[in-house]
PDB file of C-alpha atoms in Angstrom:
ATOM      1  CA  MET X   1     183.523 -38.597-111.273  1.00  0.00           C
ATOM      2  CA  ASP X   2     183.492 -38.518-115.321  1.00  0.00           C
ATOM      3  CA  ARG X   3     183.518 -35.261-117.650  1.00  0.00           C
ATOM      4  CA  PHE X   4     181.320 -34.901-120.608  1.00  0.00           C
ATOM      5  CA  PRO X   5     182.726 -30.831-121.783  1.00  0.00           C
ATOM      6  CA  ILE X   6     178.960 -29.136-123.077  1.00  0.00           C
ATOM      7  CA  ALA X   7     178.453 -25.562-123.893  1.00  0.00           C
ATOM      8  CA  VAL X   8     174.676 -24.345-123.486  1.00  0.00           C
ATOM      9  CA  ILE X   9     172.672 -22.983-126.308  1.00  0.00           C
ATOM     10  CA  ILE X  10     170.245 -20.219-124.357  1.00  0.00           C
ATOM     11  CA  GLU X  11     167.536 -17.845-126.160  1.00  0.00           C
ATOM     12  CA  ARG X  12     166.289 -14.764-125.221  1.00  0.00           C
ATOM     13  CA  ARG X  13     162.766 -14.486-126.571  1.00  0.00           C
ATOM     14  CA  ARG X  14     161.227 -10.704-127.198  1.00  0.00           C
ATOM     15  CA  LEU X  15     157.849 -10.294-125.523  1.00  0.00           C
ATOM     16  CA  ASP X  16     154.447  -8.025-126.599  1.00  0.00           C
ATOM     17  CA  ASN X  17     153.727  -8.076-122.639  1.00  0.00           C
ATOM     18  CA  ARG X  18     152.887  -5.261-120.636  1.00  0.00           C
ATOM     19  CA  TRP X  19     154.625  -6.982-117.646  1.00  0.00           C
ATOM     20  CA  ALA X  20     157.842  -8.900-119.340  1.00  0.00           C
ATOM     21  CA  ASP X  21     159.549  -7.089-122.230  1.00  0.00           C
ATOM     22  CA  GLU X  22     161.791 -10.154-122.662  1.00  0.00           C
ATOM     23  CA  ALA X  23     161.419 -14.245-121.233  1.00  0.00           C
ATOM     24  CA  TRP X  24     164.836 -16.610-120.995  1.00  0.00           C
ATOM     25  CA  GLU X  25     165.127 -20.180-121.429  1.00  0.00           C
ATOM     26  CA  ALA X  26     167.822 -22.834-121.714  1.00  0.00           C
ATOM     27  CA  VAL X  27     167.254 -24.756-125.395  1.00  0.00           C
ATOM     28  CA  GLY X  28     170.107 -27.296-125.873  1.00  0.00           C
ATOM     29  CA  VAL X  29     173.444 -28.552-124.907  1.00  0.00           C
ATOM     30  CA  VAL X  30     176.004 -28.938-127.480  1.00  0.00           C
ATOM     31  CA  PRO X  31     179.295 -30.647-126.933  1.00  0.00           C
ATOM     32  CA  ALA X  32     182.415 -28.929-126.752  1.00  0.00           C
ATOM     33  CA  PHE X  33     185.827 -31.023-126.746  1.00  0.00           C
ATOM     34  CA  ASP X  34     187.390 -27.871-128.378  1.00  0.00           C
ATOM     35  CA  ASP X  35     185.980 -24.707-126.410  1.00  0.00           C
ATOM     36  CA  THR X  36     186.466 -24.143-123.048  1.00  0.00           C
ATOM     37  CA  GLN X  37     185.986 -20.351-122.752  1.00  0.00           C
ATOM     38  CA  PRO X  38     183.417 -19.621-120.668  1.00  0.00           C
ATOM     39  CA  ALA X  39     182.454 -16.725-123.371  1.00  0.00           C
ATOM     40  CA  MET X  40     178.692 -16.055-123.742  1.00  0.00           C
ATOM     41  CA  ARG X  41     178.488 -15.605-127.628  1.00  0.00           C
ATOM     42  CA  GLN X  42     175.677 -15.364-129.870  1.00  0.00           C
ATOM     43  CA  ILE X  43     174.697 -17.597-132.440  1.00  0.00           C
ATOM     44  CA  VAL X  44     171.183 -16.503-133.364  1.00  0.00           C
ATOM     45  CA  ALA X  45     170.216 -12.771-134.259  1.00  0.00           C
ATOM     46  CA  GLU X  46     166.387 -12.496-135.490  1.00  0.00           C
ATOM     47  CA  THR X  47     163.384  -9.434-134.435  1.00  0.00           C
ATOM     48  CA  ASP X  48     161.820 -11.930-131.905  1.00  0.00           C
ATOM     49  CA  CYS X  49     164.690 -13.746-130.307  1.00  0.00           C
ATOM     50  CA  ASP X  50     168.252 -14.379-130.104  1.00  0.00           C
ATOM     51  CA  GLN X  51     170.265 -17.456-129.143  1.00  0.00           C
ATOM     52  CA  PHE X  52     173.183 -17.810-127.507  1.00  0.00           C
ATOM     53  CA  ARG X  53     176.527 -20.212-127.059  1.00  0.00           C
ATOM     54  CA  VAL X  54     178.071 -20.439-123.343  1.00  0.00           C
ATOM     55  CA  GLY X  55     180.942 -22.366-122.880  1.00  0.00           C
ATOM     56  CA  GLY X  56     183.627 -23.627-120.294  1.00  0.00           C
ATOM     57  CA  PHE X  57     180.453 -25.994-119.049  1.00  0.00           C
ATOM     58  CA  ALA X  58     181.526 -29.954-118.062  1.00  0.00           C
ATOM     59  CA  LEU X  59     178.486 -32.009-117.225  1.00  0.00           C
ATOM     60  CA  GLU X  60     180.034 -34.694-114.483  1.00  0.00           C
ATOM     61  CA  LEU X  61     178.301 -37.984-113.232  1.00  0.00           C
ATOM     62  CA  PHE X  62     178.645 -39.681-109.425  1.00  0.00           C
ATOM     63  CA  ARG X  63     178.633 -42.671-108.956  1.00  0.00           C
ATOM     64  CA  ASP X  64     176.290 -42.139-106.361  1.00  0.00           C
ATOM     65  CA  GLU X  65     173.776 -40.412-108.672  1.00  0.00           C
ATOM     66  CA  ALA X  66     173.379 -43.832-110.332  1.00  0.00           C
ATOM     67  CA  ALA X  67     170.130 -44.439-109.856  1.00  0.00           C
ATOM     68  CA  ASN X  68     169.269 -41.023-110.880  1.00  0.00           C
ATOM     69  CA  TYR X  69     170.813 -40.930-114.413  1.00  0.00           C
ATOM     70  CA  PHE X  70     168.909 -44.104-114.946  1.00  0.00           C
ATOM     71  CA  LEU X  71     165.650 -42.740-114.550  1.00  0.00           C
ATOM     72  CA  ASN X  72     166.541 -40.095-117.444  1.00  0.00           C
ATOM     73  CA  LEU X  73     167.473 -42.206-119.393  1.00  0.00           C
ATOM     74  CA  SER X  74     164.408 -44.528-118.796  1.00  0.00           C
ATOM     75  CA  SER X  75     162.298 -41.103-119.435  1.00  0.00           C
ATOM     76  CA  PRO X  76     161.077 -40.646-123.169  1.00  0.00           C
ATOM     77  CA  VAL X  77     162.492 -37.762-123.662  1.00  0.00           C
ATOM     78  CA  PRO X  78     166.585 -38.255-121.474  1.00  0.00           C
ATOM     79  CA  LYS X  79     167.281 -34.333-120.631  1.00  0.00           C
ATOM     80  CA  VAL X  80     170.016 -32.442-119.235  1.00  0.00           C
ATOM     81  CA  PHE X  81     169.468 -30.074-116.802  1.00  0.00           C
ATOM     82  CA  VAL X  82     170.822 -26.667-116.683  1.00  0.00           C
ATOM     83  CA  MET X  83     169.739 -24.111-113.832  1.00  0.00           C
ATOM     84  CA  TRP X  84     170.616 -20.438-114.554  1.00  0.00           C
ATOM     85  CA  ARG X  85     170.379 -16.992-113.064  1.00  0.00           C
ATOM     86  CA  MET X  86     169.626 -13.638-114.151  1.00  0.00           C
ATOM     87  CA  GLU X  87     172.705 -11.137-114.265  1.00  0.00           C
ATOM     88  CA  GLY X  88     172.744  -7.889-115.279  1.00  0.00           C
ATOM     89  CA  GLY X  89     169.959  -8.172-117.076  1.00  0.00           C
ATOM     90  CA  VAL X  90     171.455 -11.375-118.714  1.00  0.00           C
ATOM     91  CA  ALA X  91     170.584 -14.731-118.008  1.00  0.00           C
ATOM     92  CA  ARG X  92     173.855 -16.601-117.161  1.00  0.00           C
ATOM     93  CA  PRO X  93     174.254 -20.848-116.391  1.00  0.00           C
ATOM     94  CA  ALA X  94     175.523 -21.931-114.037  1.00  0.00           C
ATOM     95  CA  THR X  95     175.272 -25.846-114.075  1.00  0.00           C
ATOM     96  CA  VAL X  96     174.264 -28.276-115.761  1.00  0.00           C
ATOM     97  CA  THR X  97     173.360 -31.791-114.568  1.00  0.00           C
ATOM     98  CA  ALA X  98     171.942 -35.062-115.491  1.00  0.00           C
ATOM     99  CA  SER X  99     170.996 -36.179-112.584  1.00  0.00           C
ATOM    100  CA  TYR X 100     166.663 -35.661-111.434  1.00  0.00           C
ATOM    101  CA  GLY X 101     167.637 -35.523-107.852  1.00  0.00           C
ATOM    102  CA  GLU X 102     170.011 -32.949-108.250  1.00  0.00           C
ATOM    103  CA  ALA X 103     167.696 -30.717-110.287  1.00  0.00           C
ATOM    104  CA  ALA X 104     164.754 -31.828-108.372  1.00  0.00           C
ATOM    105  CA  ARG X 105     167.051 -29.894-105.152  1.00  0.00           C
ATOM    106  CA  LEU X 106     167.551 -26.833-107.408  1.00  0.00           C
ATOM    107  CA  LEU X 107     164.682 -26.645-108.209  1.00  0.00           C
ATOM    108  CA  ASP X 108     163.013 -26.624-103.988  1.00  0.00           C
ATOM    109  CA  SER X 109     166.034 -24.082-104.040  1.00  0.00           C
ATOM    110  CA  GLY X 110     163.590 -21.399-105.787  1.00  0.00           C
ATOM    111  CA  GLU X 111     166.310 -22.046-108.018  1.00  0.00           C
ATOM    112  CA  GLN X 112     165.535 -21.307-112.249  1.00  0.00           C
ATOM    113  CA  VAL X 113     165.727 -24.728-114.153  1.00  0.00           C
ATOM    114  CA  ASP X 114     165.191 -26.124-117.142  1.00  0.00           C
ATOM    115  CA  GLY X 115     165.732 -29.032-118.774  1.00  0.00           C
ATOM    116  CA  VAL X 116     166.471 -29.575-122.438  1.00  0.00           C
ATOM    117  CA  PRO X 117     167.088 -32.215-124.830  1.00  0.00           C
ATOM    118  CA  MET X 118     170.312 -34.768-124.391  1.00  0.00           C
ATOM    119  CA  SER X 119     171.591 -35.947-127.804  1.00  0.00           C
ATOM    120  CA  ARG X 120     172.683 -39.149-128.657  1.00  0.00           C
ATOM    121  CA  GLU X 121     175.490 -38.655-128.202  1.00  0.00           C
ATOM    122  CA  ILE X 122     176.082 -37.458-124.383  1.00  0.00           C
ATOM    123  CA  ALA X 123     172.903 -40.089-123.617  1.00  0.00           C
ATOM    124  CA  ASP X 124     175.337 -43.068-125.101  1.00  0.00           C
ATOM    125  CA  TRP X 125     178.670 -41.364-123.101  1.00  0.00           C
ATOM    126  CA  VAL X 126     176.093 -41.608-119.533  1.00  0.00           C
ATOM    127  CA  GLY X 127     174.690 -44.772-120.661  1.00  0.00           C
ATOM    128  CA  ALA X 128     178.362 -46.418-120.848  1.00  0.00           C
ATOM    129  CA  PHE X 129     178.293 -45.000-117.469  1.00  0.00           C
ATOM    130  CA  VAL X 130     175.117 -46.364-116.008  1.00  0.00           C
ATOM    131  CA  ASN X 131     176.297 -49.488-117.358  1.00  0.00           C
ATOM    132  CA  ARG X 132     179.141 -49.622-115.292  1.00  0.00           C
ATOM    133  CA  HIS X 133     178.029 -48.110-111.438  1.00  0.00           C
ATOM    134  CA  TYR X 134     173.951 -48.406-111.363  1.00  0.00           C
ATOM    135  CA  GLU X 135     173.049 -51.338-109.309  1.00  0.00           C
ATOM    136  CA  PRO X 136     169.263 -51.733-108.779  1.00  0.00           C
ATOM    137  CA  ALA X 137     168.003 -51.626-104.883  1.00  0.00           C
ATOM    138  CA  PRO X 138     166.980 -55.705-104.099  1.00  0.00           C
ATOM    139  CA  ARG X 139     162.877 -55.968-103.927  1.00  0.00           C
ATOM    140  CA  LYS X 140     162.139 -56.636-100.526  1.00  0.00           C
ATOM    141  CA  LYS X 141     159.133 -59.369-100.279  1.00  0.00           C
ATOM    142  CA  ILE X 142     155.832 -57.443 -98.563  1.00  0.00           C
ATOM    143  CA  ARG X 143     153.642 -59.100 -96.681  1.00  0.00           C
ATOM    144  CA  ARG X 144     149.723 -58.547 -97.112  1.00  0.00           C
ATOM    145  CA  ASN X 145     147.041 -58.246 -94.674  1.00  0.00           C
ATOM    146  CA  ASP X 146     144.976 -61.251 -95.775  1.00  0.00           C
ATOM    147  CA  PRO X 147     141.557 -59.664 -94.092  1.00  0.00           C
ATOM    148  CA  LEU X 148     140.181 -63.537 -93.812  1.00  0.00           C
ATOM    149  CA  ALA X 149     143.782 -64.919 -92.411  1.00  0.00           C
ATOM    150  CA  GLN X 150     142.172 -64.237 -88.683  1.00  0.00           C
ATOM    151  CA  ASP X 151     138.946 -66.539 -89.692  1.00  0.00           C
ATOM    152  CA  ARG X 152     140.608 -69.781 -91.397  1.00  0.00           C
ATOM    153  CA  GLU X 153     141.288 -72.746 -88.388  1.00  0.00           C
ATOM    154  CA  ARG X 154     145.735 -72.892 -88.253  1.00  0.00           C
ATOM    155  CA  PRO X 155     146.241 -77.172 -88.577  1.00  0.00           C
TER     156      PRO X 155
END
């Protein structure tokens, strides 16, 4: 298992809508080698949106998820997936992953998950892990049914 310390950037947008006053969304992750505090700190304050930096997270990689990391890195825009929950009217990140499979499991269980673009530094780190641990499954030959085979004579 490898760990990469990160902080999550989460954004609150004010809405002019009769059903909702605001919308929350994870918009980024940044390396946080020097900041392991989980405190939520406001970094942008504008009239229509606020952004908060939440530290104390680590992107963890596991060998059994190497195929999912490979799929992520093979996509046009690799992502880090942030699962968050509303607590006391504020969105709080709960976990981060680079695995397509884990993100899909979280979404299937009804959690709120946002995919944010993966920085080059994180992508290089995940790529090094994939190079060490990913082994593609061997290809299996598939015998296709030949509809004309029964009409042919066998010698």
